[in-house]
Coordinates of N, CA and C and ligand atoms in Angstrom, one line a residue:
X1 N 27.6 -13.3 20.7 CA 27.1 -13.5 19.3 C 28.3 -13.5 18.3
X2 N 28.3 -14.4 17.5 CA 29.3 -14.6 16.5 C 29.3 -14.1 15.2
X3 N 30.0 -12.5 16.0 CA 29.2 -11.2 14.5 C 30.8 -10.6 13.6
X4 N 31.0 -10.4 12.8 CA 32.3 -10.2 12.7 C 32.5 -8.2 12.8
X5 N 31.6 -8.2 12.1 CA 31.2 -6.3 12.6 C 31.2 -6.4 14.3
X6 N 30.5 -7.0 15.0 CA 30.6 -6.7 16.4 C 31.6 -6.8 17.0
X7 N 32.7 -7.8 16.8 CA 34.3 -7.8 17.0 C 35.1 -6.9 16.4
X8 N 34.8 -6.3 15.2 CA 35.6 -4.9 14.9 C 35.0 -3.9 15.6
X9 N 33.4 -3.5 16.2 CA 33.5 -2.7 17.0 C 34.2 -2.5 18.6
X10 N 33.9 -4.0 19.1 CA 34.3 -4.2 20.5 C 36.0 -4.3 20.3
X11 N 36.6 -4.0 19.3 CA 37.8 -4.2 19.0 C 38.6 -5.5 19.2
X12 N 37.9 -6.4 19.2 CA 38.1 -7.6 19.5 C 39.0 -8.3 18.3
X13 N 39.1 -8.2 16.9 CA 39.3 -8.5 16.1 C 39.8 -7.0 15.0
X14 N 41.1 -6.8 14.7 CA 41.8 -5.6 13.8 C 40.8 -5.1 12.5
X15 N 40.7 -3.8 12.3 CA 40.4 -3.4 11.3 C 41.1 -2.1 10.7
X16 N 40.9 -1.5 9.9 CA 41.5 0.0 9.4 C 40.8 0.8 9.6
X17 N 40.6 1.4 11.2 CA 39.2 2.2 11.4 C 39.6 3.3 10.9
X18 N 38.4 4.2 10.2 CA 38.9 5.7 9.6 C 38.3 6.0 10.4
X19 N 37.1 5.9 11.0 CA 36.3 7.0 11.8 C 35.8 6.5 13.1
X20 N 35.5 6.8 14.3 CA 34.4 6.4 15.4 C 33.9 7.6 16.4
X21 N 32.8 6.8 16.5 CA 32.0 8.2 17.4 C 31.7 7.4 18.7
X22 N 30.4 7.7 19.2 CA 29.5 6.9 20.0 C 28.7 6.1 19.9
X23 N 28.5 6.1 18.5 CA 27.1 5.4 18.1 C 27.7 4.1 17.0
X24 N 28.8 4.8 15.9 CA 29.3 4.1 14.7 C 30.5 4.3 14.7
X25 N 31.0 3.5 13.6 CA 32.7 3.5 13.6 C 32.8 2.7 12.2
X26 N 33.5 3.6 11.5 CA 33.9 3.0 10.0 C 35.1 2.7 9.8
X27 N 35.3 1.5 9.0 CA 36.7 1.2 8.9 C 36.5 0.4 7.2
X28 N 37.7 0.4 6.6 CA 38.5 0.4 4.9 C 37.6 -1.3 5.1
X29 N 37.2 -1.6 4.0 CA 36.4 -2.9 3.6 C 37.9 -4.1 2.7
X30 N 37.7 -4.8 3.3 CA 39.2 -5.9 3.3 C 39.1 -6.7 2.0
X31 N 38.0 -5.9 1.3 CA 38.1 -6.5 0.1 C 37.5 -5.4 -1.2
X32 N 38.6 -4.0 -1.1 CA 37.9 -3.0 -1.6 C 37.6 -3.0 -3.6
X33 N 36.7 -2.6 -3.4 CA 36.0 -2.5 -4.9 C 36.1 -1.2 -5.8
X34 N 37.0 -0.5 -5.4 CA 36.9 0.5 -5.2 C 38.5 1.4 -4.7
X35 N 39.3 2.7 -4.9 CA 40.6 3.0 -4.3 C 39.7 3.4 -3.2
X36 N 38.7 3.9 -2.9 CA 38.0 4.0 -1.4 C 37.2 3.3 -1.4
X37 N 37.3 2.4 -0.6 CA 36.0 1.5 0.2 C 35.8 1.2 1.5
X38 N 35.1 2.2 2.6 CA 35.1 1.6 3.5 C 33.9 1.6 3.9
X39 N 33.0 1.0 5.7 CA 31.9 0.4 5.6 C 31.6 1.3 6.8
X40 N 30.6 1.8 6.8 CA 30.3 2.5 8.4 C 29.1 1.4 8.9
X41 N 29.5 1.6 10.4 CA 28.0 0.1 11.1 C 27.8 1.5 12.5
X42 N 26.6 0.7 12.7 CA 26.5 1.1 14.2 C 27.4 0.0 15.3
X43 N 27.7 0.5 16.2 CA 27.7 0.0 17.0 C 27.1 -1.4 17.7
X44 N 25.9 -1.2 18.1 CA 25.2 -2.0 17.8 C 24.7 -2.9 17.3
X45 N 24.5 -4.6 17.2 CA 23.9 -5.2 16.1 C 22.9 -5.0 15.7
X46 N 22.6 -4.4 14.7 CA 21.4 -5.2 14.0 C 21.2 -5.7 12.6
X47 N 20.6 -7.1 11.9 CA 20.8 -7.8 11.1 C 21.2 -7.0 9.9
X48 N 19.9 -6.5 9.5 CA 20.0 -5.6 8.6 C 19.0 -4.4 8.5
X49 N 18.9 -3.8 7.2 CA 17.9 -2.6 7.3 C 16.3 -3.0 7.9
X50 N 15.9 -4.3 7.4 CA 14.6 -4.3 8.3 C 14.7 -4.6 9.8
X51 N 15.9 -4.7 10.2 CA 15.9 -5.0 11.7 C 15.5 -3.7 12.7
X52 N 15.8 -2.4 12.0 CA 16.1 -1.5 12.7 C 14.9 -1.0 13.4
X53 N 15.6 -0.5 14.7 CA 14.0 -0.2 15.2 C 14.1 1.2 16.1
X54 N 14.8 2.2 15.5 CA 15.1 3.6 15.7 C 15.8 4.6 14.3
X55 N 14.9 5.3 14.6 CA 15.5 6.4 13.1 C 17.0 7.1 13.7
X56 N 17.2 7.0 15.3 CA 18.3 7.5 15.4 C 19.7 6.9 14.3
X57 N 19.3 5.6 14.7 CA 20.3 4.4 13.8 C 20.8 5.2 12.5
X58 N 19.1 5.5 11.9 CA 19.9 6.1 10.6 C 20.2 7.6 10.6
X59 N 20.3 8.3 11.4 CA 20.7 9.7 11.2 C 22.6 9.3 12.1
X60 N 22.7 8.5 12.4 CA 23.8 8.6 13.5 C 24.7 7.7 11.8
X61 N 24.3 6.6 11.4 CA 25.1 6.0 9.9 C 25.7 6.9 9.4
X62 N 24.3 8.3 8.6 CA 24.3 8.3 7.5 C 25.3 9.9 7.7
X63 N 24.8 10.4 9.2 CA 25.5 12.0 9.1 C 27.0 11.7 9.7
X64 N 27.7 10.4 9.8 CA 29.0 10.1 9.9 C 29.6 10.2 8.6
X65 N 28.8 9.7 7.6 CA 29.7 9.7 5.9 C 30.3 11.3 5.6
X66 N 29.8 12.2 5.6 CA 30.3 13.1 4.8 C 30.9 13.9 5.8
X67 N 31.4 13.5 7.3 CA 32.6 13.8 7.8 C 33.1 12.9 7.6
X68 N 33.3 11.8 7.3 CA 34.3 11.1 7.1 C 35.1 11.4 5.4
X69 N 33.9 11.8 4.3 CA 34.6 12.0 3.2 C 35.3 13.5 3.0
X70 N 34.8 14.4 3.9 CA 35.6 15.9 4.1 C 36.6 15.6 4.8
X71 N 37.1 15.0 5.6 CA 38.4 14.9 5.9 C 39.2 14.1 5.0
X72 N 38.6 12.7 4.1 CA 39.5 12.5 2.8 C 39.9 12.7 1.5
X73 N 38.8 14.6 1.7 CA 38.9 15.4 0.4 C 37.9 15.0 -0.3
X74 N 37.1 13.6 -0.2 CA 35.8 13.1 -1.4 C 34.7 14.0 -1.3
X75 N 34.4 14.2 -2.6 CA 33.1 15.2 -3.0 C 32.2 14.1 -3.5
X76 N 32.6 13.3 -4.3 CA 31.9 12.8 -5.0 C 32.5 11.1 -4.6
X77 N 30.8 10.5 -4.1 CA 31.0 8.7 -4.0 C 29.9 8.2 -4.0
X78 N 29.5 6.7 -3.9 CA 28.5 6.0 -4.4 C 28.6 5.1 -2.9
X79 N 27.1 5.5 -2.4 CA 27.0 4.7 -1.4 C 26.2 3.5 -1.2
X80 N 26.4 2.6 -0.6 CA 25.2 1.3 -1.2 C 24.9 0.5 -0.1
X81 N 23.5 -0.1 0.9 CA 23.2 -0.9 1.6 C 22.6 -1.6 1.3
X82 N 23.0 -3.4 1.0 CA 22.9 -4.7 0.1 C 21.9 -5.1 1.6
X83 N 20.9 -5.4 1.4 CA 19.5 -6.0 2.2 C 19.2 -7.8 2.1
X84 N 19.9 -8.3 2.5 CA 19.2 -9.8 1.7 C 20.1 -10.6 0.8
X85 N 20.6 -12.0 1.8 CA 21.2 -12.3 0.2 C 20.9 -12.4 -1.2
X86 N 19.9 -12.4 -1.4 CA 20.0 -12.2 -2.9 C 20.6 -10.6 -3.6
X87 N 20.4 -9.4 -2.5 CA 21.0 -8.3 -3.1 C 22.2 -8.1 -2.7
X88 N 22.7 -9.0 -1.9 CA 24.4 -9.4 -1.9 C 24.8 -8.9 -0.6
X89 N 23.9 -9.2 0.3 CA 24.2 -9.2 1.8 C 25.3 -10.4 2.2
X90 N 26.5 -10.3 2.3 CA 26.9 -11.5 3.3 C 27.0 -10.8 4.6
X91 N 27.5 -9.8 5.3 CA 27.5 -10.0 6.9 C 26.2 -9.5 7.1
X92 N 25.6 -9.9 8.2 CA 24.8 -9.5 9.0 C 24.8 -8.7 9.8
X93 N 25.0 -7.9 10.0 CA 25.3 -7.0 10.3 C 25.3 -5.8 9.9
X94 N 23.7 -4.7 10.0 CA 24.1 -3.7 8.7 C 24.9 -2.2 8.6
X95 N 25.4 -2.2 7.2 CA 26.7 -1.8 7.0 C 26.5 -0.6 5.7
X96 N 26.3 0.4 6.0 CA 26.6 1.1 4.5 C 28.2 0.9 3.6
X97 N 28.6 0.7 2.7 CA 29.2 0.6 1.8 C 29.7 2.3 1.5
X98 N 30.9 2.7 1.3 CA 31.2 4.2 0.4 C 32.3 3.5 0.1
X99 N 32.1 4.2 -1.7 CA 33.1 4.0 -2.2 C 33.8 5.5 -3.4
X100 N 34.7 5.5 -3.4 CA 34.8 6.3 -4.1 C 36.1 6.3 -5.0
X101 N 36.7 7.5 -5.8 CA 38.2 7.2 -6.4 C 38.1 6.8 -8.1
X102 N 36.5 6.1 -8.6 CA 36.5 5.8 -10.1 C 35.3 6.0 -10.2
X103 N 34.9 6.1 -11.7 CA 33.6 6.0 -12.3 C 32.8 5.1 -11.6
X104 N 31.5 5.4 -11.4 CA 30.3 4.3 -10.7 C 29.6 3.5 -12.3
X105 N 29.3 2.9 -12.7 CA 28.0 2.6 -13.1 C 26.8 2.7 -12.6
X106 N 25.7 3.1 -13.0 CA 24.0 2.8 -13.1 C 23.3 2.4 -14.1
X107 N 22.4 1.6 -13.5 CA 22.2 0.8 -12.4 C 23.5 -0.1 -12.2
X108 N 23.2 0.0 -10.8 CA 24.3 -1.0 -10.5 C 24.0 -2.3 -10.9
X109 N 25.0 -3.5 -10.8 CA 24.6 -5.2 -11.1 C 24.1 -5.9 -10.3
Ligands
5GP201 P1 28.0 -7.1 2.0 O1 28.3 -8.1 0.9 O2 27.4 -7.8 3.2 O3 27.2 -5.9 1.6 O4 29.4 -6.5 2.4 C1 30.3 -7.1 3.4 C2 31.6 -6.5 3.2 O5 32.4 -6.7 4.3 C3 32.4 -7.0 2.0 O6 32.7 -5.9 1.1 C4 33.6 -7.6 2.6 O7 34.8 -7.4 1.8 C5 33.7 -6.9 3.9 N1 34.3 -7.8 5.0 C6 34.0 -9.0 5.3 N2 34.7 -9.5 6.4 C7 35.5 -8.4 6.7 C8 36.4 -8.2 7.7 O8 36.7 -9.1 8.6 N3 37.1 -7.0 7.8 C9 36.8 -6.0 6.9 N4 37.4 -4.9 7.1 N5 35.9 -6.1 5.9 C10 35.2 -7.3 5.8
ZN202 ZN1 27.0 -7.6 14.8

């Protein structure tokens, strides 16, 4: 499959991994919005949030973040999963978003 998340996990293609387990692996977003932006995936493909078809999926995403922000000292960050291009999905591949280091806005744009 020609996934670009799946070749950063298979390591097929370089990234700036901060984190990996067994399940997920997060690495710095190549176009950060943010002085912290990186993206945690599963392993796994799947499209996006409606693809999923195990609650493991999301306990294995979501309890990688806040080891990953206690080892870079973050208390405080804004996390975001874009569903759909129109709410600004480009990869396929689903990805939470952390970002941290400045003021957030809400709602977001
Ligand atoms: P989306 O718009 O789908 O929510 O987020 C995709 C994110 O992936 C974007 O923030 C974009 O900068 C990032 N991205 C796209 N291609 C690559 C890549 O090859 N490497 C890394 N590290 N990030 C990427
Ligand atoms: Zn993929």
């Amino acid at each position: 499959m020609d996934c670009i998340f799946c070749k950063i996990a298979n390591k097929e293609i370089p990234a700036d991994i901060v984190y990996e387990d067994a399940n997920v692996i997060a690495f710095n977003d190549l176009n950060p919005q943010a002085p912290v932006h990186f993206l945690v995936i599963p392993k796994k493909h799947y499209e996006s949030l409606n693809n999923i078809d195990s609650d493991e999926v999301f306990k294995n995403l979501f309890s990688a973040i806040p080891k990953i922000t206690k080892k870079l000292g973050i208390e405080e960050y804004r996390t975001v999963v874009n569903t759909g291009e129109s709410a600004g999905q480009t990869v396929f591949h689903i990805h939470v978003h952390v970002m941290a280091g400045r003021e957030f806005k809400w709602p977001a744009g």
